[in-house]
């Protein structure tokens, strides 16, 4: 069968169009909030840093979501599309928290009591919070509307991409299950990258200053975590047990680091102010999500490690197959690779499963 052009169907185009439209709308509204706040408050003050953090995180999130959407459609990967729904739901939660977080950053009861006409520190008509509140409320509404549209699109794409499962009728169920676990962990690694770097970017913007222990830990951990994710994908594809074992240990260390960061957000600081206070809500959501994702990757990685040497290597490296299965190479983790025939990456084709059975 001849390769199908990318974005060949209406559903695919609507799906991408929905993500692009909501991304543009969300970034425009967040940009306006940033502009209005910047006109009246200094962002070098700790309590106001949650606003640029909010803009940076959502800019990163919208770009990441668009790239993952293109990647999922190119790879025809149903698992990744479902992961996008969960990711988008997390964005809705985070944007809902931002209204509370921004109020906490701007409003000051004592300052307003001393000057009831203070534009920044007071609430009510004619204040800064009243001006930006409609945008902060509109962001989760736009995201929720887009989530519903994405749900219907992904349902249609499931039937569009998932028909290839009939090609494996009579295939070894055990081999198919191993292959699906492999694809799940490859998908998880992509979301791990965003969750981890999202936490680190927020910390660097809001709290950390050079010369502190936390700053040093953050700077050192970023390249180590990136290497762990990259080599984990390579070890999975090539079934290198010693490398996979090291990567799993590194993932466990990253999970422990997430727990340590969460402790830092809430530990008592005595007479000193909690430096994480203004951005703590968003940081907590990101850190807990990152921990769950990375720990899930660790657990599924143990399962995949146990499956090494059980006949799945040819399916991963595309040997002895009439076509290249989608979404299985390390290069696919970073958006490279060719678009093959119209077939789902949800499972291997009949020729691959024959090899696994033999």
Tab-separated table of C-alpha atoms in Angstrom, residues 185 187-196 251-252 254-255 285-301:
chain	number	residue	atom	x	y	z
A	185	UNK	CA	7.351	3.523	27.907
A	187	UNK	CA	5.547	7.566	25.008
A	188	UNK	CA	6.112	8.125	28.728
A	189	UNK	CA	9.703	9.205	28.126
A	190	UNK	CA	8.472	12.111	26.007
A	191	UNK	CA	6.149	13.361	28.727
A	192	UNK	CA	8.854	12.768	31.348
A	193	UNK	CA	11.049	15.249	29.516
A	194	UNK	CA	8.419	17.974	29.647
A	195	UNK	CA	7.420	17.350	33.265
A	196	UNK	CA	10.981	17.361	34.534
A	251	UNK	CA	15.182	7.347	36.860
A	252	UNK	CA	14.775	6.229	40.456
A	254	UNK	CA	15.206	11.560	39.551
A	255	UNK	CA	12.028	10.349	41.271
A	285	UNK	CA	1.123	20.139	40.468
A	286	UNK	CA	4.145	19.891	38.184
A	287	UNK	CA	6.325	18.103	40.713
A	288	UNK	CA	3.705	15.527	41.699
A	289	UNK	CA	2.859	14.905	38.030
A	290	UNK	CA	6.539	14.582	37.182
A	291	UNK	CA	7.122	12.150	40.027
A	292	UNK	CA	4.179	9.965	38.992
A	293	UNK	CA	5.263	9.949	35.340
A	294	UNK	CA	8.906	9.169	36.043
A	295	UNK	CA	8.101	6.534	38.651
A	296	UNK	CA	5.613	4.928	36.238
A	297	UNK	CA	8.369	4.912	33.612
A	298	UNK	CA	10.658	3.193	36.119
A	299	UNK	CA	8.055	0.515	36.896
A	300	UNK	CA	7.216	-0.183	33.253
A	301	UNK	CA	10.941	-0.134	32.506
